[in-house]
Amino acid sequence: MRHLIIKNIGPLKEVDIVLSRINLIIGPQSTGKSCILKTASFCAWVEKSIELNQDEKRFLNREAIDAYLIAFHNLQGYISENSFFAYETDSMKFSFSFKENEPKFDWKDDGRWDYKRNKIAYIVAERNILSVVPNWYEIDFPNNNIRYFMKEWQNARNYMGKEERIPILNTRVGYEYDKNIGTDKIVLEDGKELSMQNASSGLQSLVPLYVFAHFITDGIFKIDMKSVKDQDITINLLHQLKEKHPSRDYVYNDGNRIALASKDINSIIDNFTNYNHSEIFLEEPEENLFPETQHDLVNWLAEIVNGERKHSLFIATHSPYIMSAFNNLIQAGDIIEESPEKRLDVERIIGGNRAISYDEVAAFAIADGTVHTIKDDELRLISPSELDTASDNISGVFNQLLQL
């Protein structure tokens, strides 16, 4: 369970939402979709940092919020004295009032040691900068989410560069990375090669998203994770306790006396040390893409998050095509749940393991600073009437013209 409350950040007046494994929010530009996405990403990072260090004061204070929410996510000018956020999960709950300028924090003892390490990945709308700026790696960017994505992109293409060619959805082109000269290439169906700078705007947006998401949901779990192990305070302490008291279980309490409630210390060390799954926060997947390609992209995203690790996904979009494509997969999930014998027929239609359970989806629309759910529990779908109000309005004007 993840419960997020936001008040008075940017255009947002009051947001109170419960998140699921797959989260979708749609709305016009400049209504606050990215503010929600960024705040949710920041809160997930705070939870992770506190869990791995067992130190809320270090990661939940005004200095950390200024650095890792406001500066990192480019929210300068979006915060006021009345801004507020709160976040609650199975392991903790915390909040911060900018007026009071201090946090509130509480552990949930039942879930504190059930945490499983995640990889938080924020995919920015400005991802095509990797394509249109050939020397992006030479530019001294501030420490923000664009710089983060560039760094992670370097890791992704270094790993993915092991493969000769990565086909990009149904676009009939592939991606290659030449490590020797540090060049990203688009390979056409006839074998001709283009630099990323000369590719179409759709490919300039799609390729970084596709390659990075592929890496973050698959490749990162195949890398030797020794660089992650033993670097966190909690893990170090647990290892020390295991060596000193191999037959007993221990954890923190406020007096630094360790007394774990029948938890397996080896399991905790493993969960805190190794990545279990990724949490992907994705801005505008539809950027510069034809509706059919948007549909293909949704199918692929569902496939990669539906694997054994059950990654989570939070998408902010303007596109009703994105939402409708998810609706197809929710309908597929309902059919399989009701009639398991139809799984093969469903997967033949949707193209593989792409069905999504309605119960694993949270879907919202945003307008006038507030958010409301657009799930229809009777239909067990994202409400069709909510998907494309713009088209309805345009059709209404057309019908009025016809009556003249």
XYZ file of N, CA and C in Angstrom, residues 51 54 109 112-114 233-270 272:
135
model
N 15.090 3.224 4.851
C 15.171 1.785 5.121
C 16.619 1.302 5.108
N 18.324 3.280 8.013
C 17.611 3.335 9.294
C 17.829 4.684 9.996
N 6.236 -1.026 12.706
C 7.104 -2.130 13.109
C 6.823 -3.421 12.360
N 8.638 -2.932 8.898
C 9.937 -2.264 8.844
C 11.033 -3.138 8.244
N 10.995 -4.418 8.549
C 12.073 -5.302 8.098
C 11.640 -6.223 6.966
N 10.475 -5.908 6.351
C 10.025 -6.657 5.182
C 10.375 -5.941 3.884
N 24.692 1.430 5.793
C 24.921 1.317 7.234
C 24.191 0.115 7.812
N 22.926 -0.045 7.445
C 22.130 -1.129 8.009
C 22.688 -2.484 7.633
N 23.053 -2.644 6.367
C 23.585 -3.928 5.921
C 24.879 -4.243 6.647
N 25.739 -3.264 6.794
C 26.989 -3.485 7.526
C 26.706 -3.934 8.956
N 25.774 -3.271 9.593
C 25.467 -3.627 10.971
C 24.893 -5.040 11.062
N 24.003 -5.370 10.157
C 23.403 -6.699 10.178
C 24.455 -7.780 9.970
N 25.404 -7.525 9.067
C 26.488 -8.483 8.861
C 27.302 -8.652 10.143
N 27.599 -7.546 10.811
C 28.372 -7.626 12.055
C 27.618 -8.418 13.116
N 26.319 -8.174 13.213
C 25.518 -8.890 14.200
C 25.454 -10.375 13.897
N 25.377 -10.687 12.618
C 25.334 -12.094 12.239
C 26.622 -12.805 12.646
N 27.763 -12.114 12.453
C 29.038 -12.710 12.833
C 29.149 -12.894 14.349
N 28.645 -11.918 15.114
C 28.766 -11.988 16.560
C 27.727 -12.919 17.176
N 26.564 -12.962 16.571
C 25.466 -13.736 17.148
C 24.797 -14.558 16.047
N 25.480 -15.560 15.518
C 24.962 -16.286 14.357
C 23.664 -17.038 14.617
N 23.349 -17.296 15.862
C 22.156 -18.089 16.148
C 20.960 -17.248 16.560
N 21.110 -15.911 16.538
C 20.020 -15.062 16.997
C 19.641 -14.026 15.940
N 18.467 -13.488 16.113
C 17.962 -12.468 15.190
C 17.968 -11.112 15.876
N 18.369 -10.092 15.106
C 18.489 -8.758 15.693
C 17.999 -7.680 14.732
N 17.571 -6.561 15.295
C 17.340 -5.319 14.544
C 17.557 -4.129 15.456
N 17.412 -2.953 14.858
C 17.536 -1.724 15.623
C 16.357 -1.518 16.568
N 16.594 -0.762 17.619
C 15.541 0.012 18.256
C 16.141 1.357 18.648
N 15.374 2.211 19.275
C 15.834 3.581 19.488
C 17.100 3.671 20.338
N 17.312 2.703 21.217
C 18.494 2.746 22.065
C 19.668 1.992 21.494
N 19.596 1.648 20.210
C 20.639 0.892 19.526
C 20.826 -0.508 20.094
N 19.915 -0.926 20.965
C 19.906 -2.308 21.405
C 19.135 -3.096 20.362
N 19.728 -4.165 19.873
C 19.138 -4.879 18.760
C 18.279 -6.033 19.270
N 17.038 -6.070 18.829
C 16.140 -7.137 19.281
C 15.100 -7.413 18.209
N 15.394 -8.306 17.313
C 14.548 -8.560 16.152
C 13.448 -9.568 16.468
N 12.262 -9.287 16.014
C 11.116 -10.156 16.285
C 11.058 -11.290 15.273
N 11.762 -12.334 15.560
C 11.748 -13.587 14.773
C 11.847 -13.361 13.268
N 12.735 -12.492 12.857
C 13.015 -12.300 11.441
C 14.321 -13.006 11.091
N 14.373 -13.547 9.890
C 15.584 -14.230 9.449
C 16.604 -13.198 8.980
N 17.725 -13.123 9.660
C 18.717 -12.092 9.365
C 19.301 -12.269 7.960
N 19.458 -13.516 7.517
C 19.973 -13.751 6.163
C 19.013 -13.213 5.106
N 17.724 -13.401 5.354
C 16.710 -12.911 4.412
C 16.707 -11.394 4.366
N 16.838 -10.756 5.535
C 16.867 -9.289 5.573
C 18.081 -8.765 4.820
N 19.240 -9.367 5.071
C 20.464 -8.933 4.382
C 20.297 -9.068 2.877
N 19.723 -10.172 2.435
C 19.534 -10.391 0.998
C 18.565 -9.360 0.418
N 17.828 -6.367 1.566
C 18.369 -5.017 1.637
C 19.570 -4.841 0.697
